[in-house]
mmCIF file of C-alpha atoms in Angstrom:
data_model
loop_
_atom_site.group_PDB
_atom_site.id
_atom_site.type_symbol
_atom_site.label_atom_id
_atom_site.label_comp_id
_atom_site.label_asym_id
_atom_site.label_seq_id
_atom_site.Cartn_x
_atom_site.Cartn_y
_atom_site.Cartn_z
ATOM 1 C CA MET A 26 67.687 69.319 53.878
ATOM 2 C CA ASN A 27 70.929 68.309 55.596
ATOM 3 C CA GLU A 28 70.817 64.602 56.512
ATOM 4 C CA HIS A 29 71.756 65.481 60.094
ATOM 5 C CA GLU A 30 69.034 68.118 60.450
ATOM 6 C CA GLU A 31 65.789 67.136 62.172
ATOM 7 C CA PRO A 32 63.021 66.806 59.569
ATOM 8 C CA LEU A 33 59.728 68.561 60.194
ATOM 9 C CA VAL A 34 57.079 66.030 61.254
ATOM 10 C CA SER A 35 53.390 66.890 61.069
ATOM 11 C CA VAL A 36 51.430 65.281 63.920
ATOM 12 C CA ILE A 37 47.695 65.236 63.231
ATOM 13 C CA VAL A 38 45.401 64.930 66.256
ATOM 14 C CA PRO A 39 41.666 64.462 65.557
ATOM 15 C CA VAL A 40 39.643 65.735 68.512
ATOM 16 C CA TYR A 41 35.990 65.123 69.313
ATOM 17 C CA ASN A 42 34.601 65.198 72.870
ATOM 18 C CA VAL A 43 37.693 63.710 74.499
ATOM 19 C CA ARG A 44 38.350 66.326 77.189
ATOM 20 C CA PRO A 45 39.103 63.820 80.021
ATOM 21 C CA TYR A 46 41.902 62.290 77.943
ATOM 22 C CA LEU A 47 43.113 65.261 75.913
ATOM 23 C CA ASN A 48 45.672 66.817 78.263
ATOM 24 C CA ARG A 49 47.541 63.539 78.566
ATOM 25 C CA CYS A 50 47.455 63.107 74.789
ATOM 26 C CA LEU A 51 48.733 66.593 73.977
ATOM 27 C CA ALA A 52 51.341 66.528 76.726
ATOM 28 C CA SER A 53 52.712 63.322 75.197
ATOM 29 C CA VAL A 54 52.948 65.031 71.793
ATOM 30 C CA ALA A 55 54.509 68.209 73.184
ATOM 31 C CA GLY A 56 57.029 66.115 75.114
ATOM 32 C CA GLN A 57 58.423 64.253 72.111
ATOM 33 C CA THR A 58 62.208 64.098 72.051
ATOM 34 C CA HIS A 59 61.988 64.985 68.346
ATOM 35 C CA ARG A 60 61.316 68.695 68.776
ATOM 36 C CA ARG A 61 60.708 69.865 65.202
ATOM 37 C CA LEU A 62 56.964 69.305 64.978
ATOM 38 C CA GLN A 63 53.917 70.830 63.346
ATOM 39 C CA VAL A 64 51.010 69.724 65.540
ATOM 40 C CA VAL A 65 47.632 70.036 63.809
ATOM 41 C CA LEU A 66 44.675 69.753 66.184
ATOM 42 C CA VAL A 67 41.427 69.246 64.269
ATOM 43 C CA ASP A 68 38.458 69.941 66.539
ATOM 44 C CA ASP A 69 35.466 68.190 64.995
ATOM 45 C CA GLY A 70 32.768 70.349 66.600
ATOM 46 C CA SER A 71 33.379 69.183 70.185
ATOM 47 C CA THR A 72 30.710 70.114 72.737
ATOM 48 C CA ASP A 73 32.548 69.164 75.942
ATOM 49 C CA GLY A 74 35.207 71.888 76.010
ATOM 50 C CA SER A 75 37.820 69.908 74.060
ATOM 51 C CA GLY A 76 38.063 72.731 71.508
ATOM 52 C CA SER A 77 38.855 75.313 74.185
ATOM 53 C CA LEU A 78 41.495 73.025 75.642
ATOM 54 C CA CYS A 79 43.082 72.783 72.186
ATOM 55 C CA ASP A 80 43.160 76.587 72.018
ATOM 56 C CA GLU A 81 44.935 76.727 75.393
ATOM 57 C CA TRP A 82 47.639 74.362 74.153
ATOM 58 C CA ALA A 83 48.109 76.414 70.986
ATOM 59 C CA LYS A 84 48.654 79.558 73.090
ATOM 60 C CA ARG A 85 51.381 77.944 75.170
ATOM 61 C CA ASP A 86 53.180 76.004 72.394
ATOM 62 C CA GLY A 87 53.827 77.687 69.059
ATOM 63 C CA ARG A 88 54.116 74.338 67.285
ATOM 64 C CA PHE A 89 50.385 73.727 67.826
ATOM 65 C CA THR A 90 47.696 74.873 65.385
ATOM 66 C CA VAL A 91 43.950 74.405 65.949
ATOM 67 C CA LEU A 92 41.397 73.963 63.184
ATOM 68 C CA HIS A 93 37.794 74.190 64.389
ATOM 69 C CA ARG A 94 35.039 72.797 62.186
ATOM 70 C CA ARG A 95 31.479 71.507 62.302
ATOM 71 C CA ASN A 96 31.107 67.906 63.341
ATOM 72 C CA ALA A 97 31.641 65.684 60.286
ATOM 73 C CA GLY A 98 33.336 62.541 61.578
ATOM 74 C CA ILE A 99 36.796 61.087 62.058
ATOM 75 C CA ALA A 100 37.486 60.576 58.333
ATOM 76 C CA VAL A 101 36.914 64.245 57.554
ATOM 77 C CA THR A 102 39.161 65.354 60.436
ATOM 78 C CA ARG A 103 41.967 63.126 59.180
ATOM 79 C CA ASN A 104 41.635 64.551 55.667
ATOM 80 C CA VAL A 105 41.561 68.126 56.970
ATOM 81 C CA GLY A 106 44.700 67.399 58.959
ATOM 82 C CA MET A 107 46.481 65.915 55.934
ATOM 83 C CA ASP A 108 45.552 68.983 53.884
ATOM 84 C CA ALA A 109 47.198 71.202 56.518
ATOM 85 C CA ALA A 110 50.338 69.073 56.945
ATOM 86 C CA VAL A 111 53.579 70.557 55.586
ATOM 87 C CA GLY A 112 56.130 68.233 57.193
ATOM 88 C CA GLU A 113 58.403 65.788 55.428
ATOM 89 C CA TYR A 114 56.684 63.083 57.473
ATOM 90 C CA VAL A 115 53.141 62.751 58.836
ATOM 91 C CA CYS A 116 51.813 60.787 61.798
ATOM 92 C CA PHE A 117 48.494 60.543 63.622
ATOM 93 C CA VAL A 118 47.731 60.464 67.343
ATOM 94 C CA ASP A 119 44.070 60.127 68.288
ATOM 95 C CA GLY A 120 42.861 62.596 70.898
ATOM 96 C CA ASP A 121 42.082 59.946 73.504
ATOM 97 C CA ASP A 122 45.380 58.060 73.077
ATOM 98 C CA TYR A 123 48.944 59.068 73.894
ATOM 99 C CA ALA A 124 52.482 58.473 72.643
ATOM 100 C CA GLU A 125 55.711 57.460 74.303
ATOM 101 C CA PRO A 126 58.325 60.287 74.380
ATOM 102 C CA THR A 127 60.594 58.738 71.730
ATOM 103 C CA MET A 128 57.869 57.652 69.294
ATOM 104 C CA VAL A 129 58.502 60.245 66.591
ATOM 105 C CA ALA A 130 62.311 60.205 66.926
ATOM 106 C CA THR A 131 62.501 56.409 66.763
ATOM 107 C CA MET A 132 60.264 56.137 63.715
ATOM 108 C CA VAL A 133 62.025 58.987 61.906
ATOM 109 C CA ALA A 134 65.364 57.242 62.460
ATOM 110 C CA ALA A 135 63.896 54.008 61.060
ATOM 111 C CA ALA A 136 62.457 55.857 58.045
ATOM 112 C CA ARG A 137 65.802 57.455 57.261
ATOM 113 C CA ARG A 138 67.711 54.193 57.546
ATOM 114 C CA SER A 139 65.464 52.388 55.050
ATOM 115 C CA ASP A 140 63.964 55.284 53.045
ATOM 116 C CA ALA A 141 60.606 53.842 54.116
ATOM 117 C CA GLN A 142 57.286 55.154 52.856
ATOM 118 C CA ILE A 143 55.571 53.727 55.950
ATOM 119 C CA VAL A 144 57.090 53.010 59.358
ATOM 120 C CA MET A 145 54.995 51.366 62.055
ATOM 121 C CA CYS A 146 55.630 50.663 65.715
ATOM 122 C CA ALA A 147 54.069 48.253 68.187
ATOM 123 C CA TYR A 148 51.466 49.503 70.640
ATOM 124 C CA ARG A 149 50.005 48.651 73.995
ATOM 125 C CA THR A 150 46.352 48.719 74.961
ATOM 126 C CA VAL A 151 45.409 50.842 77.952
ATOM 127 C CA ALA A 152 41.984 50.583 79.579
ATOM 128 C CA TYR A 153 40.371 53.784 80.851
ATOM 129 C CA ASP A 154 37.605 53.349 83.408
ATOM 130 C CA ARG A 155 36.239 55.867 85.905
ATOM 131 C CA GLY A 156 39.130 58.277 85.509
ATOM 132 C CA ALA A 157 41.947 55.729 85.815
ATOM 133 C CA TYR A 158 44.295 54.202 83.241
ATOM 134 C CA ALA A 159 45.173 50.521 83.517
ATOM 135 C CA GLU A 160 47.950 49.276 81.244
ATOM 136 C CA ARG A 161 47.516 45.994 79.453
ATOM 137 C CA SER A 162 50.171 44.532 77.135
ATOM 138 C CA ALA A 163 51.394 44.790 73.559
ATOM 139 C CA ARG A 164 48.711 43.207 71.399
ATOM 140 C CA ASN A 165 49.609 39.719 70.153
ATOM 141 C CA GLY A 166 53.326 40.401 70.010
ATOM 142 C CA THR A 167 55.375 42.578 67.701
ATOM 143 C CA VAL A 168 56.951 42.445 64.236
ATOM 144 C CA ASP A 169 60.434 43.544 63.151
ATOM 145 C CA PHE A 170 61.205 43.761 59.427
ATOM 146 C CA THR A 171 62.017 46.004 56.480
ATOM 147 C CA ALA A 172 60.380 45.291 53.105
ATOM 148 C CA ARG A 173 62.098 46.788 50.067
ATOM 149 C CA ASP A 174 59.539 45.840 47.429
ATOM 150 C CA ASN A 175 55.794 45.281 47.312
ATOM 151 C CA ARG A 176 56.115 41.497 47.157
ATOM 152 C CA ALA A 177 57.932 41.580 50.500
ATOM 153 C CA VAL A 178 55.224 43.862 51.931
ATOM 154 C CA ALA A 179 52.585 41.303 50.902
ATOM 155 C CA ALA A 180 54.587 38.461 52.458
ATOM 156 C CA MET A 181 54.595 40.192 55.859
ATOM 157 C CA PHE A 182 50.966 41.303 55.729
ATOM 158 C CA VAL A 183 49.449 38.426 57.737
ATOM 159 C CA PRO A 184 51.942 38.783 60.637
ATOM 160 C CA LEU A 185 51.125 42.494 60.691
ATOM 161 C CA MET A 186 47.394 41.726 60.762
ATOM 162 C CA ARG A 187 47.839 39.357 63.685
ATOM 163 C CA CYS A 188 49.644 42.076 65.632
ATOM 164 C CA GLY A 189 46.840 44.568 64.936
ATOM 165 C CA MET A 190 49.233 46.831 63.022
ATOM 166 C CA VAL A 191 47.536 47.040 59.603
ATOM 167 C CA ASN A 192 44.261 48.930 60.002
ATOM 168 C CA PRO A 193 45.030 51.875 62.319
ATOM 169 C CA MET A 194 46.420 55.115 60.922
ATOM 170 C CA TRP A 195 47.928 55.872 64.325
ATOM 171 C CA GLY A 196 51.204 54.234 65.389
ATOM 172 C CA LYS A 197 52.670 54.921 61.958
ATOM 173 C CA LEU A 198 54.924 57.465 60.278
ATOM 174 C CA PHE A 199 54.240 58.272 56.618
ATOM 175 C CA ASP A 200 56.384 59.904 53.980
ATOM 176 C CA ARG A 201 54.137 62.864 53.094
ATOM 177 C CA ASP A 202 54.891 62.567 49.376
ATOM 178 C CA PHE A 203 53.648 58.977 49.504
ATOM 179 C CA LEU A 204 50.327 60.168 50.982
ATOM 180 C CA ASP A 205 49.678 62.619 48.135
ATOM 181 C CA GLY A 206 46.479 61.802 46.310
ATOM 182 C CA HIS A 207 45.160 59.495 49.044
ATOM 183 C CA ARG A 208 42.096 60.375 51.078
ATOM 184 C CA VAL A 209 40.187 58.631 53.849
ATOM 185 C CA ASP A 210 36.733 57.706 52.549
ATOM 186 C CA GLU A 211 34.318 59.950 54.451
ATOM 187 C CA GLY A 212 31.346 57.586 54.158
ATOM 188 C CA PHE A 213 32.429 55.253 56.977
ATOM 189 C CA VAL A 214 31.257 55.259 60.595
ATOM 190 C CA ALA A 215 34.045 52.763 61.350
ATOM 191 C CA GLY A 216 36.526 50.899 59.174
ATOM 192 C CA GLY A 217 37.560 53.797 56.939
ATOM 193 C CA ASP A 218 41.102 53.850 58.350
ATOM 194 C CA GLY A 219 41.544 50.196 57.415
ATOM 195 C CA VAL A 220 40.413 50.692 53.819
ATOM 196 C CA PHE A 221 42.790 53.665 53.542
ATOM 197 C CA MET A 222 45.694 51.577 54.856
ATOM 198 C CA TYR A 223 44.967 48.619 52.549
ATOM 199 C CA ARG A 224 45.147 50.967 49.559
ATOM 200 C CA LEU A 225 48.500 52.278 50.762
ATOM 201 C CA PHE A 226 49.960 48.837 51.442
ATOM 202 C CA GLU A 227 48.844 47.645 48.017
ATOM 203 C CA ARG A 228 51.166 50.170 46.363
ATOM 204 C CA ALA A 229 53.905 50.536 48.988
ATOM 205 C CA ALA A 230 57.417 49.527 47.964
ATOM 206 C CA ARG A 231 59.293 50.312 51.191
ATOM 207 C CA VAL A 232 57.781 49.480 54.586
ATOM 208 C CA THR A 233 59.475 49.113 57.967
ATOM 209 C CA ALA A 234 57.999 47.667 61.158
ATOM 210 C CA ILE A 235 59.857 48.096 64.434
ATOM 211 C CA PRO A 236 59.207 46.105 67.635
ATOM 212 C CA ASP A 237 59.363 49.125 69.957
ATOM 213 C CA VAL A 238 56.113 49.698 71.863
ATOM 214 C CA LEU A 239 55.719 53.447 71.327
ATOM 215 C CA TYR A 240 51.974 54.102 71.072
ATOM 216 C CA ASP A 241 49.358 53.789 73.817
ATOM 217 C CA TYR A 242 45.896 52.915 72.509
ATOM 218 C CA VAL A 243 43.222 53.783 75.056
ATOM 219 C CA VAL A 244 40.043 51.718 75.192
ATOM 220 C CA ARG A 245 37.586 54.066 76.833
ATOM 221 C CA GLU A 246 34.150 53.589 78.298
ATOM 222 C CA HIS A 247 32.226 54.857 75.257
ATOM 223 C CA SER A 248 33.883 54.163 71.911
ATOM 224 C CA LEU A 249 33.011 52.235 68.747
ATOM 225 C CA SER A 250 36.121 50.089 69.104
ATOM 226 C CA GLY A 251 35.038 49.264 72.648
ATOM 227 C CA GLY A 252 31.792 47.713 71.425
ATOM 228 C CA ASP A 253 29.224 50.491 71.922
ATOM 229 C CA PHE A 254 26.207 50.544 69.633
ATOM 230 C CA HIS A 255 25.993 52.830 66.608
ATOM 231 C CA PRO A 256 23.223 52.443 64.014
ATOM 232 C CA GLY A 257 25.660 52.567 61.095
ATOM 233 C CA LEU A 258 28.295 50.300 62.608
ATOM 234 C CA PHE A 259 27.505 47.056 60.789
ATOM 235 C CA GLY A 260 26.979 48.791 57.453
ATOM 236 C CA SER A 261 30.421 50.393 57.685
ATOM 237 C CA ARG A 262 32.128 47.174 58.786
ATOM 238 C CA GLU A 263 30.373 45.304 55.978
ATOM 239 C CA ARG A 264 31.489 47.796 53.338
ATOM 240 C CA ALA A 265 35.054 47.910 54.673
ATOM 241 C CA TYR A 266 35.279 44.118 54.547
ATOM 242 C CA LEU A 267 34.041 43.934 50.972
ATOM 243 C CA GLU A 268 36.424 46.661 49.787
ATOM 244 C CA GLN A 269 39.397 45.149 51.606
ATOM 245 C CA HIS A 270 38.464 41.708 50.329
ATOM 246 C CA ALA A 271 38.522 43.035 46.752
ATOM 247 C CA ILE A 272 42.008 44.472 47.321
ATOM 248 C CA LEU A 273 43.271 41.157 48.698
ATOM 249 C CA GLU A 274 41.752 39.246 45.785
ATOM 250 C CA ARG A 275 43.954 41.132 43.321
ATOM 251 C CA TRP A 276 46.988 41.772 45.536
ATOM 252 C CA ASN A 277 47.450 39.246 48.344
ATOM 253 C CA ARG A 278 45.120 36.254 48.381
ATOM 254 C CA GLU A 279 47.118 34.586 51.162
ATOM 255 C CA ALA A 280 45.728 37.173 53.607
ATOM 256 C CA ILE A 281 42.044 36.582 52.842
ATOM 257 C CA GLY A 282 41.568 33.943 55.544
ATOM 258 C CA GLU A 283 42.908 36.268 58.219
ATOM 259 C CA ARG A 284 40.622 39.076 57.024
ATOM 260 C CA ASP A 285 37.661 36.651 57.164
ATOM 261 C CA ARG A 286 38.411 35.952 60.834
ATOM 262 C CA GLU A 287 38.647 39.683 61.527
ATOM 263 C CA PHE A 288 35.242 40.264 59.935
ATOM 264 C CA LEU A 289 33.731 37.450 61.995
ATOM 265 C CA HIS A 290 34.949 39.343 65.061
ATOM 266 C CA ASP A 291 33.410 42.552 63.658
ATOM 267 C CA VAL A 292 30.072 40.745 63.278
ATOM 268 C CA ASP A 293 30.354 39.527 66.859
ATOM 269 C CA VAL A 294 30.909 43.081 68.091
ATOM 270 C CA CYS A 295 27.973 44.409 66.065
ATOM 271 C CA VAL A 296 25.580 41.715 67.295
ATOM 272 C CA ASN A 297 26.577 42.126 70.923
ATOM 273 C CA SER A 298 26.484 45.926 70.795
ATOM 274 C CA LEU A 299 22.712 45.621 70.224
ATOM 275 C CA TYR A 300 22.366 44.175 73.717
ATOM 276 C CA GLY A 301 24.862 46.340 75.539
ATOM 277 C CA GLY A 302 23.906 49.081 77.947
ATOM 278 C CA ALA A 303 24.354 51.883 75.381
ATOM 279 C CA CYS A 304 21.780 50.552 72.892
ATOM 280 C CA THR A 305 18.287 52.037 73.298
ATOM 281 C CA LEU A 306 16.690 50.711 70.114
ATOM 282 C CA PRO A 307 13.207 49.173 70.401
ATOM 283 C CA ALA A 308 13.106 45.383 70.142
ATOM 284 C CA ALA A 309 11.710 45.437 66.587
ATOM 285 C CA GLU A 310 14.579 47.612 65.330
ATOM 286 C CA ARG A 311 17.148 45.379 66.998
ATOM 287 C CA LEU A 312 15.633 42.391 65.211
ATOM 288 C CA ALA A 313 15.828 44.291 61.917
ATOM 289 C CA CYS A 314 19.553 44.895 62.552
ATOM 290 C CA LEU A 315 20.068 41.201 63.231
ATOM 291 C CA ARG A 316 18.214 40.336 60.036
ATOM 292 C CA ARG A 317 20.572 42.596 58.098
ATOM 293 C CA VAL A 318 23.554 40.805 59.606
ATOM 294 C CA ALA A 319 22.088 37.381 58.834
ATOM 295 C CA ASP A 320 21.183 38.276 55.225
ATOM 296 C CA SER A 321 24.326 40.249 54.388
ATOM 297 C CA SER A 322 26.308 39.209 51.321
ATOM 298 C CA ALA A 323 29.462 40.015 53.283
ATOM 299 C CA THR A 324 28.409 37.647 56.062
ATOM 300 C CA ALA A 325 27.702 34.909 53.493
ATOM 301 C CA LEU A 326 31.078 35.471 51.831
ATOM 302 C CA CYS A 327 32.885 35.293 55.165
ATOM 303 C CA ILE A 328 31.234 32.212 56.685
ATOM 304 C CA GLY A 329 31.459 30.309 53.415
ATOM 305 C CA ARG A 330 35.139 29.685 54.085
ATOM 306 C CA VAL A 331 36.203 31.201 57.417
ATOM 307 C CA ARG A 332 38.142 29.010 59.822
ATOM 308 C CA PRO A 333 37.050 30.414 63.170
ATOM 309 C CA ILE A 334 39.291 30.357 66.207
ATOM 310 C CA GLY A 335 37.902 29.464 69.634
ATOM 311 C CA VAL A 336 34.567 28.188 70.882
ATOM 312 C CA ARG A 337 32.844 31.544 70.565
ATOM 313 C CA GLY A 338 33.975 31.987 66.961
ATOM 314 C CA ARG A 339 32.801 28.493 66.017
ATOM 315 C CA LEU A 340 29.452 29.034 67.736
ATOM 316 C CA LEU A 341 28.817 32.333 65.968
ATOM 317 C CA THR A 342 29.769 30.815 62.611
ATOM 318 C CA MET A 343 27.290 27.989 63.143
ATOM 319 C CA LEU A 344 24.506 30.452 64.028
ATOM 320 C CA LEU A 345 25.251 32.601 60.975
ATOM 321 C CA HIS A 346 25.121 29.542 58.727
ATOM 322 C CA ARG A 347 21.562 28.952 59.941
ATOM 323 C CA ARG A 348 20.629 32.609 59.256
ATOM 324 C CA SER A 349 18.349 32.501 62.284
ATOM 325 C CA VAL A 350 17.556 35.872 63.802
ATOM 326 C CA GLY A 351 16.180 34.126 66.897
ATOM 327 C CA LEU A 352 19.456 32.301 67.526
ATOM 328 C CA LEU A 353 21.465 35.481 67.005
ATOM 329 C CA LEU A 354 19.140 37.254 69.432
ATOM 330 C CA GLY A 355 19.793 34.609 72.082
ATOM 331 C CA TYR A 356 23.529 34.770 71.463
ATOM 332 C CA GLY A 357 23.636 38.558 71.720
ATOM 333 C CA MET A 358 21.584 38.623 74.900
ATOM 334 C CA ALA A 359 23.692 35.897 76.522
ATOM 335 C CA VAL A 360 26.984 37.642 75.767
ATOM 336 C CA GLY A 361 25.551 40.990 76.873
ATOM 337 C CA TYR A 362 24.402 39.461 80.163
ATOM 338 C CA ALA A 363 27.808 37.853 80.736
ATOM 339 C CA LYS A 364 29.557 41.195 80.163
ATOM 340 C CA ARG A 365 27.254 42.986 82.604
ATOM 341 C CA LEU A 366 27.791 40.253 85.177
ATOM 342 C CA ARG A 367 31.581 40.522 84.836
ATOM 343 C CA ALA A 368 31.362 44.300 85.221
ATOM 344 C CA ALA A 369 29.233 43.945 88.356
ATOM 345 C CA VAL A 370 31.671 41.446 89.901
ATOM 346 C CA ARG A 371 34.587 43.743 89.069
ATOM 347 C CA ASN A 372 32.828 46.705 90.705
ATOM 348 C CA VAL A 373 32.148 44.705 93.866
ATOM 349 C CA SER A 374 35.796 43.629 93.982
ATOM 350 C CA ASN A 375 36.948 47.237 93.578
ATOM 351 C CA VAL A 376 34.678 48.427 96.401
ATOM 352 C CA ARG A 377 35.912 45.669 98.707
ATOM 353 C CA GLY A 378 39.510 46.484 97.862
ATOM 354 C CA LYS A 379 39.023 50.155 98.717
ATOM 355 C CA ARG A 380 37.316 49.248 102.015
ATOM 356 C CA GLN A 381 40.170 46.931 102.964
ATOM 357 C CA GLN A 382 42.717 49.640 102.153
ATOM 358 C CA GLY A 383 40.755 52.089 104.301
ATOM 359 C CA GLY A 384 40.598 49.614 107.149
ATOM 360 C CA ARG A 385 44.366 49.076 107.112
ATOM 361 C CA ARG A 386 44.920 52.794 107.534
#
């Protein structure tokens, strides 16, 4: 291909029951300033009309292809998308997120300058609540570097972790040849993307990170990353931690402490999800989940050396050291109550604000 010719970029969009967010997502992909795209929409058995909306986009834009399949999970949809990709580069945009117009063009330019196998951009978090988007800020800053060997990749790994740029498959551009032979493990409820990325970073020789905030990560009302309960959540987080820990042991021991702190946060999310509004488990089953957390070998490995940050992290570490299900129960209930109270106060404030606006009219 001529170096001045636009390369074909395959954009993979996993879709499952995200209809309220999907038009914004697909419009952001269709509107990329880099026009030469193959857009692969993988409908994972949606039941809310998301699949039909994908079909509508494919009819109006010839760059879009839709693959409908039975529900099998996010890992399977990513693998199906990679199997269908034919571009020189591959990137992922989740169906409830959206991209800035220059995301693909900017990352392609960076990849060509450095012959990078992986290019990653910064992202912002956007809250979605009751039909409205509320922008937050770029998470924990940004990173700007080019690594030209694996030792340099390892040296920048902790800064990337602290910016939240390691685990997601979205917000990145991959050389498709570099992806060959790699699959997302389909046994994870959550955490599979992170294990996939650790395996790639372990063997990557050319990685570029750019400070441009080009991806918009939407935290929606009902999502695993937002803290909702799922019965397999802790088991997946536990397995991901142990597999990533094994990679760091042989590749980059300096990053183990940071991964320990991340897993402590994962434990916090899992414990508190048991006492959120979406969890309907009977009390006895919730206690059994807490017992699994307390007795986990991953938990023991983590708290044996973690250096927690903040009062909440130190408190949770102390409770886990005691392996007391009763103390974890109290902690989970207290945090759950505090979250519900904050939500109630926020709702009251919103109602008052709308009334005041109406009164001024």
